[in-house]
Amino acid sequence: MKNQSAAINVISAEKPCSIPCNLCGSVIVEELSLVDRDNRYLRTVICRECGLAWTDPRPEKEDMRRYYSKDYRLKYKGTFEPRMKHIDRAGHVVLSRYERVRDYLKSGMKTLDVGAGGGEFVYRLKTLGHDASGIEPNEGYAGYAIKEYGVNVQVGFIQDAELDDASFDFITIFHVLEHAEDPLSVLQKLRSWIKPGGTIVVEVPNIEAVCQAPVHRFHLAHIYSFNESTLVHMGRRAGLDAVEVKFSPDRGNITVFFRRADSGMDKPFEGGISGNCEHVLEVVNKHTSFVHFTSSYPYVRFFNKLRRIIDEGLSVGKFTSGKQILDDIFKSA
Ligand SMILES: [Zn+2]
């Protein structure tokens, strides 16, 4: 086991940062951690005013963009295109995501999935009769989605995408916002694309999660770390009202359902979020390796992962294409 105790290296002195807070604009921060999940140097700071956390300093924007368009899936999954086991896993993730959002969908909606990956969610919504499309920066995965499922996936970054104002009924952005260099501007862009009365679903990892080992809380690919308060307030700044908040059963993920607010897009943010920084610091500080490994979380996760690997091996062997795998998963839902 790596040096667990080094992972949460909380320093309480106020330290300067090179990037102002994306939510409130403050530059008064504390260092929250100095290492990433691989025990390499990664400085994560937290805003004293509102509790948003981010990587500071961070890689150049161009390096990050190249990483996501070419290298990201290769590094984490060892492949440019999704393999059968990845599609099987993604298909089951899609089912659980669909269950979370289905109450907000009505037949024939025009939908957009931002960070569409291999296109599984877009395909699911298309098969249910929606006018579904997606955006995905990774060329291999986006290309596979178009070729395998015949879905409409635009290859590129949301930051560069230009779509018609007020043209979508329903937008999803699962596990993308934490990777964006300017998440507030991403939410503002989504707000411009959603019709009045439409829904935007934003899901991110929860910085307060204690289901994973403390060493896994921060890593280079996640530039921003949110809790419920910072995500809801960032939506409000972008002109979006939170209408519902859901947590995954292990509280590792937060899903916020936003509606377009009647007021403007760049609402001023004054007064911070009282007590939120102190609250996050307390949660992170209390979640030590000792606490974690004497809880049930690591053992439940281990057995769930083992069961998933066995299930994937059993089901994937029967099929020769991604479409066959998804059709089989979706037909039983
Ligand atoms: Zn702030």
Short mmCIF file of C-alpha atoms and ligand atoms in Angstrom, two decimals:
data_model
loop_
_atom_site.label_atom_id
_atom_site.label_comp_id
_atom_site.label_asym_id
_atom_site.label_seq_id
_atom_site.Cartn_x
_atom_site.Cartn_y
_atom_site.Cartn_z
CA MET A 1 0.00 0.00 0.00
CA LYS A 2 1.23 3.49 -0.80
CA ASN A 3 1.80 6.11 1.83
CA GLN A 4 -1.80 6.81 2.76
CA SER A 5 -1.07 9.38 5.43
CA ALA A 6 0.70 11.67 2.95
CA ALA A 7 -2.43 11.96 0.83
CA ILE A 8 -4.41 14.33 2.99
CA ASN A 9 -1.89 16.96 3.81
CA VAL A 10 -4.08 19.76 5.07
CA ILE A 11 -2.32 23.02 5.76
CA SER A 12 -4.46 25.57 7.52
CA ALA A 13 -2.44 28.73 6.74
CA GLU A 14 -3.89 30.97 4.06
CA LYS A 15 -1.94 30.61 0.82
CA PRO A 16 -2.07 32.54 -2.42
CA CYS A 17 -3.42 31.02 -5.60
CA SER A 18 -2.66 31.74 -9.26
CA ILE A 19 -6.28 31.38 -10.41
CA PRO A 20 -9.18 33.26 -8.74
CA CYS A 21 -12.15 31.24 -7.54
CA ASN A 22 -14.38 30.35 -10.50
CA LEU A 23 -17.49 30.78 -8.36
CA CYS A 24 -16.92 33.90 -6.25
CA GLY A 25 -13.71 35.46 -7.65
CA SER A 26 -11.85 35.38 -4.32
CA VAL A 27 -8.10 34.66 -4.16
CA ILE A 28 -8.10 33.82 -0.46
CA VAL A 29 -7.56 30.07 -0.26
CA GLU A 30 -6.18 27.32 1.92
CA GLU A 31 -4.20 24.33 0.74
CA LEU A 32 -6.39 21.25 0.95
CA SER A 33 -4.02 18.62 -0.43
CA LEU A 34 -0.56 18.44 -1.98
CA VAL A 35 -0.70 14.97 -3.56
CA ASP A 36 -2.86 13.14 -6.10
CA ARG A 37 -4.19 9.58 -6.10
CA ASP A 38 -0.88 8.33 -7.50
CA ASN A 39 1.02 10.03 -4.68
CA ARG A 40 2.47 12.63 -7.04
CA TYR A 41 2.62 16.35 -6.29
CA LEU A 42 -0.73 18.02 -7.00
CA ARG A 43 -1.73 21.17 -5.14
CA THR A 44 -5.45 21.47 -4.44
CA VAL A 45 -6.72 24.67 -2.83
CA ILE A 46 -10.10 25.58 -1.33
CA CYS A 47 -11.73 29.01 -1.41
CA ARG A 48 -12.22 30.50 2.06
CA GLU A 49 -15.26 32.45 0.87
CA CYS A 50 -17.35 29.71 -0.76
CA GLY A 51 -15.68 26.27 -0.38
CA LEU A 52 -15.04 25.54 -4.07
CA ALA A 53 -11.80 23.53 -4.51
CA TRP A 54 -9.50 23.46 -7.51
CA THR A 55 -6.05 22.47 -8.77
CA ASP A 56 -3.60 25.36 -8.54
CA PRO A 57 -1.30 25.72 -10.40
CA ARG A 58 -2.66 23.71 -13.32
CA PRO A 59 -1.38 22.55 -16.72
CA GLU A 60 -1.67 24.87 -19.72
CA LYS A 61 -5.07 24.87 -21.43
CA GLU A 62 -3.61 23.60 -24.72
CA ASP A 63 -1.96 20.64 -22.97
CA MET A 64 -5.24 19.74 -21.25
CA ARG A 65 -7.22 19.97 -24.49
CA ARG A 66 -4.74 17.70 -26.30
CA TYR A 67 -4.94 15.27 -23.40
CA TYR A 68 -8.74 14.99 -23.61
CA SER A 69 -8.95 14.82 -27.38
CA LYS A 70 -6.22 12.18 -27.84
CA ASP A 71 -4.83 10.65 -24.65
CA TYR A 72 -7.47 10.53 -21.91
CA ARG A 73 -9.18 7.24 -22.78
CA LEU A 74 -5.87 5.74 -23.83
CA LYS A 75 -4.41 6.46 -20.41
CA TYR A 76 -7.40 5.25 -18.38
CA LYS A 77 -8.69 2.45 -20.60
CA GLY A 78 -5.71 1.63 -22.81
CA THR A 79 -7.68 2.09 -26.03
CA PHE A 80 -8.77 4.73 -28.55
CA GLU A 81 -12.16 3.07 -29.07
CA PRO A 82 -14.34 1.45 -26.39
CA ARG A 83 -13.82 -2.30 -25.95
CA MET A 84 -16.72 -4.71 -25.46
CA LYS A 85 -16.30 -4.73 -21.67
CA HIS A 86 -16.31 -0.90 -21.60
CA ILE A 87 -19.54 -0.83 -23.61
CA ASP A 88 -21.13 -3.39 -21.29
CA ARG A 89 -20.17 -1.27 -18.28
CA ALA A 90 -21.29 1.96 -19.97
CA GLY A 91 -24.62 0.36 -20.91
CA HIS A 92 -25.38 -0.41 -17.27
CA VAL A 93 -24.27 3.08 -16.21
CA VAL A 94 -26.69 4.46 -18.81
CA LEU A 95 -29.56 2.47 -17.30
CA SER A 96 -28.94 3.93 -13.86
CA ARG A 97 -28.52 7.45 -15.29
CA TYR A 98 -31.74 7.08 -17.23
CA GLU A 99 -33.58 6.02 -14.06
CA ARG A 100 -32.33 9.18 -12.33
CA VAL A 101 -33.54 11.53 -15.07
CA ARG A 102 -36.57 9.80 -16.61
CA ASP A 103 -39.13 11.87 -14.66
CA TYR A 104 -37.90 14.95 -16.51
CA LEU A 105 -38.25 13.46 -20.01
CA LYS A 106 -41.34 13.65 -22.21
CA SER A 107 -41.72 11.91 -25.54
CA GLY A 108 -39.94 13.32 -28.56
CA MET A 109 -37.74 15.79 -26.70
CA LYS A 110 -34.70 17.38 -28.30
CA THR A 111 -31.82 16.27 -26.07
CA LEU A 112 -28.07 16.90 -25.83
CA ASP A 113 -25.53 14.81 -23.88
CA VAL A 114 -22.34 16.78 -23.21
CA GLY A 115 -19.32 14.49 -22.83
CA ALA A 116 -21.13 11.70 -24.64
CA GLY A 117 -18.18 9.25 -24.43
CA GLY A 118 -18.91 6.25 -26.64
CA GLY A 119 -22.46 7.51 -27.35
CA GLU A 120 -24.33 4.99 -25.18
CA PHE A 121 -26.65 7.50 -23.49
CA VAL A 122 -27.40 9.26 -26.79
CA TYR A 123 -28.24 5.88 -28.31
CA ARG A 124 -30.50 5.01 -25.37
CA LEU A 125 -32.48 8.24 -25.75
CA LYS A 126 -32.65 7.78 -29.52
CA THR A 127 -34.07 4.27 -29.12
CA LEU A 128 -36.74 5.75 -26.82
CA GLY A 129 -37.83 8.15 -29.56
CA HIS A 130 -36.06 11.35 -28.59
CA ASP A 131 -34.27 13.66 -31.02
CA ALA A 132 -30.97 12.86 -29.29
CA SER A 133 -27.47 14.21 -29.95
CA GLY A 134 -24.15 14.61 -28.12
CA ILE A 135 -20.78 16.35 -27.97
CA GLU A 136 -17.58 14.45 -27.19
CA PRO A 137 -13.97 15.70 -27.45
CA ASN A 138 -12.32 12.29 -27.72
CA GLU A 139 -12.03 11.52 -31.42
CA GLY A 140 -11.88 7.73 -31.07
CA TYR A 141 -14.95 7.45 -28.84
CA ALA A 142 -17.03 10.00 -30.76
CA GLY A 143 -16.12 8.33 -34.05
CA TYR A 144 -17.14 4.95 -32.65
CA ALA A 145 -20.53 6.32 -31.49
CA ILE A 146 -21.28 7.69 -34.96
CA LYS A 147 -20.12 4.55 -36.77
CA GLU A 148 -21.59 1.90 -34.44
CA TYR A 149 -24.94 3.40 -33.39
CA GLY A 150 -25.56 5.94 -36.16
CA VAL A 151 -26.09 8.67 -33.58
CA ASN A 152 -25.47 12.38 -33.94
CA VAL A 153 -22.32 13.16 -31.94
CA GLN A 154 -20.36 16.32 -32.62
CA VAL A 155 -16.60 15.85 -32.15
CA GLY A 156 -15.15 18.66 -30.07
CA PHE A 157 -15.12 20.53 -26.78
CA ILE A 158 -18.24 22.16 -25.40
CA GLN A 159 -16.20 25.33 -24.98
CA ASP A 160 -15.85 25.54 -28.79
CA ALA A 161 -19.30 24.23 -29.77
CA GLU A 162 -21.77 26.64 -31.34
CA LEU A 163 -25.41 25.57 -31.21
CA ASP A 164 -28.62 27.52 -31.59
CA ASP A 165 -29.93 29.47 -28.62
CA ALA A 166 -32.90 27.96 -26.77
CA SER A 167 -32.89 24.87 -28.99
CA PHE A 168 -32.88 21.94 -26.50
CA ASP A 169 -35.52 20.61 -24.11
CA PHE A 170 -33.14 18.51 -22.06
CA ILE A 171 -29.34 18.64 -21.58
CA THR A 172 -27.21 16.20 -19.58
CA ILE A 173 -23.60 16.72 -18.54
CA PHE A 174 -22.37 13.74 -16.53
CA HIS A 175 -18.87 13.96 -15.03
CA VAL A 176 -17.59 16.70 -17.31
CA LEU A 177 -17.83 19.93 -15.32
CA GLU A 178 -15.04 18.90 -12.94
CA HIS A 179 -12.69 18.63 -15.95
CA ALA A 180 -13.48 22.08 -17.41
CA GLU A 181 -11.00 24.95 -17.02
CA ASP A 182 -13.90 27.41 -16.57
CA PRO A 183 -16.99 25.53 -15.33
CA LEU A 184 -19.05 28.71 -14.82
CA SER A 185 -18.77 29.58 -18.52
CA VAL A 186 -19.78 25.99 -19.42
CA LEU A 187 -22.98 26.34 -17.36
CA GLN A 188 -23.66 29.73 -18.95
CA LYS A 189 -23.28 28.15 -22.39
CA LEU A 190 -25.71 25.37 -21.49
CA ARG A 191 -28.17 27.96 -20.22
CA SER A 192 -28.08 29.72 -23.58
CA TRP A 193 -28.92 26.43 -25.37
CA ILE A 194 -31.82 25.32 -23.16
CA LYS A 195 -35.39 26.30 -23.95
CA PRO A 196 -37.41 28.13 -21.29
CA GLY A 197 -38.79 25.41 -19.03
CA GLY A 198 -36.16 22.90 -20.17
CA THR A 199 -33.98 20.87 -17.80
CA ILE A 200 -30.19 20.71 -17.43
CA VAL A 201 -28.86 17.74 -15.45
CA VAL A 202 -25.36 18.19 -14.00
CA GLU A 203 -23.58 15.31 -12.27
CA VAL A 204 -20.14 15.60 -10.63
CA PRO A 205 -18.12 13.73 -7.99
CA ASN A 206 -18.87 14.88 -4.45
CA ILE A 207 -15.82 16.30 -2.63
CA GLU A 208 -17.50 15.15 0.60
CA ALA A 209 -17.55 11.51 -0.52
CA VAL A 210 -16.09 9.04 1.97
CA CYS A 211 -16.81 5.89 -0.06
CA GLN A 212 -13.40 5.97 -1.72
CA ALA A 213 -9.99 5.83 -0.03
CA PRO A 214 -8.76 9.29 1.07
CA VAL A 215 -5.86 9.01 -1.38
CA HIS A 216 -8.35 8.84 -4.26
CA ARG A 217 -10.04 12.16 -3.53
CA PHE A 218 -7.88 14.30 -5.86
CA HIS A 219 -6.36 13.65 -9.24
CA LEU A 220 -4.99 15.67 -12.11
CA ALA A 221 -7.93 15.15 -14.46
CA HIS A 222 -10.35 16.76 -11.98
CA ILE A 223 -9.58 20.47 -11.98
CA TYR A 224 -12.54 21.43 -9.77
CA SER A 225 -14.13 19.67 -6.80
CA PHE A 226 -17.71 20.52 -5.83
CA ASN A 227 -20.12 19.82 -3.03
CA GLU A 228 -23.86 20.40 -3.23
CA SER A 229 -23.61 24.05 -2.16
CA THR A 230 -20.92 25.10 -4.62
CA LEU A 231 -22.62 23.35 -7.56
CA VAL A 232 -26.05 24.83 -6.78
CA HIS A 233 -24.56 28.33 -6.35
CA MET A 234 -22.55 28.06 -9.56
CA GLY A 235 -25.75 27.18 -11.40
CA ARG A 236 -27.44 30.21 -9.83
CA ARG A 237 -24.60 32.46 -11.02
CA ALA A 238 -25.10 31.05 -14.52
CA GLY A 239 -28.82 31.88 -14.45
CA LEU A 240 -30.07 28.42 -13.46
CA ASP A 241 -32.34 27.46 -10.57
CA ALA A 242 -31.79 24.10 -8.87
CA VAL A 243 -35.11 22.24 -8.70
CA GLU A 244 -33.86 18.92 -7.30
CA VAL A 245 -30.63 17.42 -5.89
CA LYS A 246 -29.92 13.69 -5.82
CA PHE A 247 -26.99 11.75 -4.38
CA SER A 248 -25.77 8.32 -5.43
CA PRO A 249 -26.40 5.65 -2.74
CA ASP A 250 -22.76 5.88 -1.60
CA ARG A 251 -22.94 9.72 -1.81
CA GLY A 252 -19.94 9.67 -4.17
CA ASN A 253 -21.81 11.66 -6.85
CA ILE A 254 -24.12 14.68 -6.80
CA THR A 255 -26.80 15.18 -9.48
CA VAL A 256 -28.45 18.59 -9.70
CA PHE A 257 -31.50 19.26 -11.89
CA PHE A 258 -31.52 22.87 -13.09
CA ARG A 259 -34.16 25.00 -14.79
CA ARG A 260 -33.45 28.18 -16.65
CA ALA A 261 -34.09 31.11 -14.33
CA ASP A 262 -35.99 34.13 -15.62
CA SER A 263 -33.23 36.50 -14.54
CA GLY A 264 -29.99 37.10 -16.45
CA MET A 265 -26.98 34.87 -16.94
CA ASP A 266 -24.16 36.52 -15.02
CA LYS A 267 -25.70 37.08 -11.64
CA PRO A 268 -23.44 38.73 -9.05
CA PHE A 269 -22.22 36.52 -6.26
CA GLU A 270 -21.83 38.32 -2.98
CA GLY A 271 -21.16 37.17 0.53
CA GLY A 272 -19.71 33.74 -0.32
CA ILE A 273 -21.27 30.62 1.18
CA SER A 274 -21.13 30.98 4.92
CA GLY A 275 -19.43 28.03 6.67
CA ASN A 276 -19.01 25.90 3.54
CA CYS A 277 -15.19 26.01 3.44
CA GLU A 278 -14.99 25.03 7.13
CA HIS A 279 -17.53 22.25 6.54
CA VAL A 280 -15.55 20.74 3.62
CA LEU A 281 -12.28 21.01 5.55
CA GLU A 282 -13.84 19.16 8.46
CA VAL A 283 -15.21 16.35 6.26
CA VAL A 284 -11.88 15.92 4.44
CA ASN A 285 -9.83 16.05 7.65
CA LYS A 286 -11.99 13.50 9.43
CA HIS A 287 -11.79 11.03 6.55
CA THR A 288 -8.45 9.48 7.43
CA SER A 289 -7.11 6.19 6.08
CA PHE A 290 -7.75 4.62 9.48
CA VAL A 291 -11.41 5.69 9.46
CA HIS A 292 -11.80 4.52 5.89
CA PHE A 293 -10.31 1.06 6.24
CA THR A 294 -12.23 0.40 9.44
CA SER A 295 -15.52 1.23 7.64
CA SER A 296 -17.41 -1.12 5.32
CA TYR A 297 -16.87 1.02 2.20
CA PRO A 298 -13.62 -0.48 0.86
CA TYR A 299 -14.93 -4.05 1.23
CA VAL A 300 -18.30 -3.32 -0.38
CA ARG A 301 -16.48 -1.60 -3.26
CA PHE A 302 -14.10 -4.53 -3.67
CA PHE A 303 -16.91 -7.11 -3.89
CA ASN A 304 -18.97 -4.92 -6.20
CA LYS A 305 -15.98 -4.58 -8.52
CA LEU A 306 -15.33 -8.31 -8.44
CA ARG A 307 -18.97 -9.07 -9.24
CA ARG A 308 -18.92 -6.53 -12.10
CA ILE A 309 -15.80 -8.09 -13.64
CA ILE A 310 -17.39 -11.56 -13.50
CA ASP A 311 -20.71 -10.29 -14.94
CA GLU A 312 -18.93 -8.44 -17.73
CA GLY A 313 -16.94 -11.52 -18.68
CA LEU A 314 -20.11 -13.61 -18.84
CA SER A 315 -22.20 -11.19 -20.88
CA VAL A 316 -19.60 -9.74 -23.25
CA GLY A 317 -18.55 -13.11 -24.64
CA LYS A 318 -21.97 -13.59 -26.27
CA PHE A 319 -21.76 -10.55 -28.56
CA THR A 320 -19.62 -9.34 -31.42
CA SER A 321 -20.63 -5.67 -31.62
CA GLY A 322 -21.28 -2.76 -29.30
CA LYS A 323 -24.78 -2.36 -30.68
CA GLN A 324 -25.66 -5.96 -29.82
CA ILE A 325 -24.46 -5.43 -26.24
CA LEU A 326 -26.49 -2.25 -25.73
CA ASP A 327 -29.61 -3.62 -27.41
CA ASP A 328 -29.47 -6.62 -25.06
CA ILE A 329 -29.03 -4.42 -21.96
CA PHE A 330 -31.75 -1.97 -22.99
CA LYS A 331 -34.31 -4.60 -23.95
CA SER A 332 -34.31 -6.01 -20.42
CA ALA A 333 -34.77 -2.58 -18.85
ZN ZN B 1 -15.01 31.10 -3.94
#
